[in-house]
Short mmCIF file of C-alpha atoms in Angstrom, two decimals:
data_model
loop_
_atom_site.label_atom_id
_atom_site.label_comp_id
_atom_site.label_asym_id
_atom_site.label_seq_id
_atom_site.Cartn_x
_atom_site.Cartn_y
_atom_site.Cartn_z
CA MET A 1 -0.05 -0.06 0.00
CA GLY A 2 1.38 3.36 -0.92
CA GLY A 3 1.97 6.31 1.40
CA ALA A 4 -0.89 8.35 -0.04
CA GLU A 5 -3.28 5.55 0.41
CA ARG A 6 -2.20 5.04 3.97
CA SER A 7 -2.74 8.79 4.75
CA ALA A 8 -6.07 8.75 3.10
CA ARG A 9 -7.31 5.81 5.32
CA LYS A 10 -5.80 7.43 8.39
CA ARG A 11 -7.67 10.66 7.82
CA LYS A 12 -10.93 8.76 7.04
CA GLN A 13 -10.51 6.83 10.33
CA GLN A 14 -9.81 9.99 12.34
CA GLY A 15 -12.65 11.89 10.82
CA SER A 16 -15.10 9.10 11.46
CA ALA A 17 -14.51 8.88 15.13
CA PRO A 18 -16.34 12.04 16.25
CA ALA A 19 -19.30 11.08 13.88
CA ALA A 20 -19.47 7.71 15.40
CA GLY A 21 -19.42 9.08 18.90
CA ALA A 22 -22.22 11.57 18.15
CA LYS A 23 -24.38 8.87 16.58
CA ALA A 24 -23.82 6.81 19.84
CA VAL A 25 -25.12 9.66 22.03
CA ALA A 26 -28.08 10.41 19.62
CA ALA A 27 -29.11 6.74 19.66
CA ALA A 28 -29.03 6.56 23.53
CA ARG A 29 -31.04 9.73 23.81
CA SER A 30 -33.65 8.53 21.38
CA GLY A 31 -34.23 5.55 23.57
CA GLY A 32 -36.66 7.35 25.85
CA GLY A 33 -34.37 9.20 28.07
CA ASP A 34 -32.65 6.34 29.79
CA ARG A 35 -30.03 8.24 31.67
CA SER A 36 -27.64 5.14 31.89
CA LYS A 37 -27.79 4.68 28.21
CA VAL A 38 -26.62 8.40 27.78
CA ILE A 39 -23.83 8.00 30.29
CA LEU A 40 -22.56 4.82 28.56
CA ALA A 41 -22.75 6.66 25.23
CA VAL A 42 -20.77 9.57 26.51
CA VAL A 43 -18.05 7.16 27.97
CA ALA A 44 -17.94 5.55 24.48
CA VAL A 45 -17.32 8.88 22.87
CA LEU A 46 -14.60 9.64 25.35
CA VAL A 47 -12.96 6.22 24.61
CA ILE A 48 -13.12 6.80 20.94
CA ALA A 49 -11.68 10.28 21.25
CA GLY A 50 -8.91 9.06 23.43
CA ALA A 51 -8.00 6.42 20.95
CA VAL A 52 -7.87 8.92 18.11
CA ILE A 53 -5.72 11.34 20.14
CA GLY A 54 -3.45 8.55 21.18
CA GLY A 55 -3.08 7.37 17.60
CA VAL A 56 -2.26 11.09 16.47
CA ILE A 57 0.30 11.40 19.16
CA TYR A 58 1.92 8.01 18.40
CA THR A 59 1.99 8.80 14.63
CA ASN A 60 3.57 12.28 15.16
CA ASN A 61 6.14 10.74 17.58
CA GLN A 62 7.02 8.15 15.08
CA LYS A 63 7.10 10.55 12.24
CA ASN A 64 9.59 12.94 14.04
CA ALA A 65 11.65 10.09 15.69
CA THR A 66 14.83 11.51 13.90
CA LYS A 67 14.39 15.01 15.13
CA ASP A 68 17.12 16.41 17.43
CA LYS A 69 18.97 13.01 17.48
CA ALA A 70 22.48 11.93 16.23
CA ILE A 71 22.65 8.92 13.97
CA ALA A 72 24.04 5.97 15.93
CA VAL A 73 27.54 5.25 14.64
CA GLN A 74 28.49 1.67 13.40
CA THR A 75 32.13 1.03 12.76
CA VAL A 76 33.31 -1.39 10.09
CA GLN A 77 36.96 -2.52 10.28
CA LEU A 78 37.70 -3.79 6.76
CA ASP A 79 41.08 -3.02 5.19
CA VAL A 80 40.19 -3.36 1.47
CA PRO A 81 40.09 -0.96 -1.37
CA VAL A 82 37.08 1.38 -1.47
CA LYS A 83 36.54 3.77 -4.34
CA ARG A 84 33.72 5.70 -5.95
CA ASP A 85 33.12 4.95 -9.59
CA GLY A 86 30.51 7.55 -10.77
CA GLY A 87 27.41 6.73 -8.77
CA VAL A 88 28.68 3.33 -7.72
CA VAL A 89 30.86 2.49 -4.80
CA VAL A 90 33.29 -0.37 -5.38
CA VAL A 91 34.53 -2.38 -2.30
CA GLY A 92 37.01 -5.12 -2.53
CA GLN A 93 39.95 -6.42 -4.55
CA ASP A 94 40.07 -6.19 -8.32
CA GLY A 95 41.20 -9.78 -8.49
CA ALA A 96 38.23 -11.12 -6.48
CA LYS A 97 36.68 -14.37 -7.87
CA ALA A 98 33.11 -12.83 -8.04
CA THR A 99 31.63 -9.49 -8.32
CA LEU A 100 28.19 -8.62 -6.62
CA ASP A 101 26.06 -5.66 -7.65
CA ILE A 102 23.80 -4.50 -4.73
CA TYR A 103 21.01 -2.02 -5.61
CA GLU A 104 19.61 -0.39 -2.57
CA ASP A 105 17.94 2.63 -1.09
CA PHE A 106 18.79 3.94 2.39
CA LEU A 107 15.03 4.33 3.07
CA CYS A 108 14.13 0.79 2.10
CA PRO A 109 13.17 -1.43 5.04
CA ALA A 110 14.03 -4.56 3.06
CA CYS A 111 17.48 -3.21 2.25
CA ALA A 112 18.09 -2.69 5.98
CA SER A 113 16.99 -6.27 6.72
CA PHE A 114 19.23 -7.54 3.94
CA GLU A 115 22.11 -5.61 5.35
CA GLU A 116 21.55 -6.91 8.89
CA GLY A 117 21.24 -10.53 7.61
CA PHE A 118 23.80 -10.70 5.05
CA GLY A 119 26.19 -7.70 5.63
CA PRO A 120 28.64 -9.50 7.90
CA LYS A 121 28.77 -12.46 5.64
CA ILE A 122 29.47 -10.27 2.63
CA GLU A 123 32.11 -8.47 4.54
CA GLU A 124 33.83 -11.79 5.35
CA LYS A 125 33.94 -12.62 1.66
CA VAL A 126 35.23 -9.21 0.77
CA LYS A 127 37.88 -9.54 3.52
CA ASP A 128 39.18 -13.00 2.21
CA GLY A 129 39.47 -11.62 -1.32
CA SER A 130 36.74 -13.83 -2.85
CA LEU A 131 34.19 -11.07 -3.43
CA LYS A 132 34.12 -7.54 -4.74
CA VAL A 133 30.88 -5.50 -4.22
CA ARG A 134 29.51 -2.70 -6.25
CA PHE A 135 27.03 -0.62 -4.24
CA HIS A 136 24.47 1.16 -6.36
CA LEU A 137 22.87 3.84 -4.17
CA LEU A 138 19.39 4.67 -5.44
CA ASN A 139 16.54 7.18 -4.74
CA LEU A 140 13.63 4.75 -5.56
CA LEU A 141 11.77 5.85 -2.42
CA ASN A 142 12.59 9.51 -2.64
CA ASN A 143 8.95 10.62 -2.23
CA ARG A 144 8.44 8.25 0.79
CA SER A 145 10.02 10.45 3.39
CA ASP A 146 8.40 13.60 4.88
CA PRO A 147 9.75 15.97 3.72
CA GLU A 148 10.65 14.24 0.43
CA GLY A 149 14.23 13.75 -0.74
CA TYR A 150 15.84 11.71 1.95
CA SER A 151 16.74 8.87 -0.40
CA THR A 152 18.70 11.28 -2.52
CA ASP A 153 20.29 13.18 0.33
CA SER A 154 21.52 9.99 2.07
CA ALA A 155 22.86 8.42 -1.22
CA ASN A 156 24.68 11.60 -2.14
CA ALA A 157 26.25 11.76 1.30
CA ALA A 158 27.39 8.20 1.17
CA LEU A 159 29.00 8.82 -2.22
CA LEU A 160 30.89 11.69 -0.67
CA ALA A 161 31.91 9.54 2.31
CA ALA A 162 33.38 7.13 -0.12
CA ASP A 163 35.51 9.93 -1.54
CA GLU A 164 36.84 10.33 1.97
CA GLY A 165 37.50 6.66 2.55
CA LYS A 166 34.78 6.23 5.09
CA PHE A 167 31.94 4.69 3.17
CA LEU A 168 31.72 1.30 5.00
CA SER A 169 30.96 2.78 8.42
CA PHE A 170 28.73 5.46 6.95
CA HIS A 171 26.81 2.92 5.01
CA LYS A 172 26.25 0.53 7.90
CA SER A 173 25.32 3.43 10.22
CA LEU A 174 22.54 4.62 7.89
CA PHE A 175 20.92 1.23 7.59
CA LYS A 176 21.30 0.36 11.34
CA ASP A 177 19.65 3.57 12.39
CA GLN A 178 17.08 3.82 9.40
CA PRO A 179 14.27 6.38 9.56
CA ALA A 180 10.73 4.94 9.09
CA GLU A 181 9.27 5.02 5.58
CA GLY A 182 6.78 7.94 5.56
CA ALA A 183 8.54 9.70 8.32
CA ARG A 184 11.13 12.47 8.65
CA GLY A 185 14.57 11.41 7.22
CA TRP A 186 17.94 12.45 8.60
CA THR A 187 18.63 16.07 7.67
CA LYS A 188 21.74 17.21 5.80
CA ASP A 189 23.08 18.62 8.99
CA GLN A 190 22.68 15.13 10.64
CA LEU A 191 24.29 13.35 7.79
CA ILE A 192 27.25 15.85 8.00
CA GLU A 193 27.47 14.99 11.70
CA LEU A 194 27.61 11.29 10.97
CA GLY A 195 30.46 11.98 8.52
CA LYS A 196 32.46 13.64 11.35
CA ALA A 197 31.63 10.88 13.72
CA VAL A 198 33.02 8.16 11.35
CA GLY A 199 36.11 10.20 10.66
CA VAL A 200 35.50 12.59 7.73
CA THR A 201 37.31 15.78 8.30
CA SER A 202 37.31 17.62 4.88
CA GLN A 203 35.14 20.72 4.07
CA ALA A 204 34.58 19.17 0.62
CA PHE A 205 32.25 16.57 2.25
CA VAL A 206 30.25 19.28 4.03
CA ASP A 207 29.85 21.39 0.99
CA GLY A 208 28.95 18.41 -1.15
CA VAL A 209 26.28 17.30 1.21
CA ARG A 210 24.79 20.78 1.53
CA SER A 211 24.90 21.24 -2.37
CA GLY A 212 23.86 17.81 -3.31
CA LYS A 213 26.90 17.33 -5.37
CA TYR A 214 26.02 13.77 -6.56
CA ASP A 215 22.39 14.04 -6.69
CA ALA A 216 22.34 13.83 -10.45
CA LEU A 217 24.50 10.64 -10.32
CA VAL A 218 22.06 8.99 -7.82
CA SER A 219 19.07 9.71 -10.11
CA GLU A 220 20.99 8.47 -13.04
CA GLU A 221 21.85 5.17 -11.32
CA TYR A 222 18.30 4.65 -10.47
CA GLN A 223 17.02 5.18 -14.00
CA LYS A 224 19.61 2.89 -15.37
CA ALA A 225 18.73 0.16 -12.93
CA ARG A 226 14.97 0.64 -13.62
CA ALA A 227 15.36 0.32 -17.41
CA ASP A 228 17.62 -2.80 -17.18
CA GLU A 229 15.45 -5.89 -18.02
CA ALA A 230 17.87 -8.22 -16.37
CA LEU A 231 17.09 -6.55 -12.97
CA GLN A 232 13.29 -6.90 -13.19
CA GLN A 233 11.57 -8.88 -10.53
CA ASP A 234 8.10 -10.39 -10.22
CA PHE A 235 5.67 -8.48 -8.00
CA ASN A 236 2.37 -10.29 -7.77
CA GLY A 237 2.48 -11.40 -11.22
CA GLN A 238 3.87 -8.13 -12.72
CA LYS A 239 7.46 -7.32 -13.65
CA GLY A 240 9.16 -4.29 -12.08
CA PHE A 241 12.28 -3.12 -10.36
CA GLY A 242 12.63 -2.88 -6.62
CA THR A 243 15.18 -2.78 -3.82
CA PRO A 244 17.24 -4.56 -2.76
CA THR A 245 18.12 -6.18 -6.06
CA LEU A 246 21.32 -8.31 -6.34
CA ALA A 247 23.13 -9.18 -9.58
CA SER A 248 26.32 -10.80 -10.92
CA GLY A 249 27.53 -10.91 -14.38
CA GLY A 250 24.51 -8.78 -15.50
CA LYS A 251 22.07 -11.39 -14.18
CA ALA A 252 19.80 -11.00 -11.12
CA ILE A 253 20.46 -13.34 -8.21
CA ASP A 254 17.68 -15.24 -6.55
CA THR A 255 18.18 -14.49 -2.94
CA GLU A 256 15.41 -16.98 -1.81
CA ASP A 257 18.14 -19.68 -2.24
CA PRO A 258 19.79 -19.68 1.20
CA ASN A 259 23.05 -20.78 -0.49
CA TRP A 260 23.36 -18.05 -3.06
CA LEU A 261 26.37 -16.32 -1.51
CA ALA A 262 28.22 -19.66 -1.18
CA LYS A 263 27.40 -20.42 -4.82
CA LEU A 264 28.58 -17.10 -5.98
CA THR A 265 31.98 -17.26 -4.28
CA GLY A 266 32.47 -21.06 -4.16
#
């Protein structure tokens, strides 16, 4: 379900609560003046109103969960080459047996789950020299944050962190402390502070985050991936592109196979 549909349903639910309460009171009063019925109806109205207010407070708290916070820092100790190649970050030895392309969005919950489940295993394969990884940082969900644009901002900042040799820790931190889809993303100032926390010291990083230096590269990578037939997946009987998507040698990898990584590097 899309964000707009969820918002419309929420507004409908919130708007219907007062009406439902009013109907309950009216029904009780029409029953011949039974005072106990009226009291019960009023209590029902108060319960409904309380539920609505509680839901609004919870939603607002969840939406603003990133406000006035620092992104929790995750440190990755991996002594391997890391370089930016346009809008792609390449991690690992050139002579690795296999190359894995990972297409991801920093707002994508499934990408965060993938990073949590397979990140350490992939790092081990990169460390032993059997795997090289190409990270494609996309803005597929750019309109799913509030305000919009977090997917682009975070991907741009990660590319800049790669320029400074701090990509791996920056990347893991953003997925480990991921904003909720539909909520407020990390601001540019917060992304800059994360950069400082993982060891970025250059003014070029700060300026690049603020100006959106690599925004166009991020959008370009997404459009290329979206148009690549080899990366299409099946979504309820329809073909389309989604994240995370994994590929090697120009072919998508079926990650439902629990042995996909061993087969790739074996």
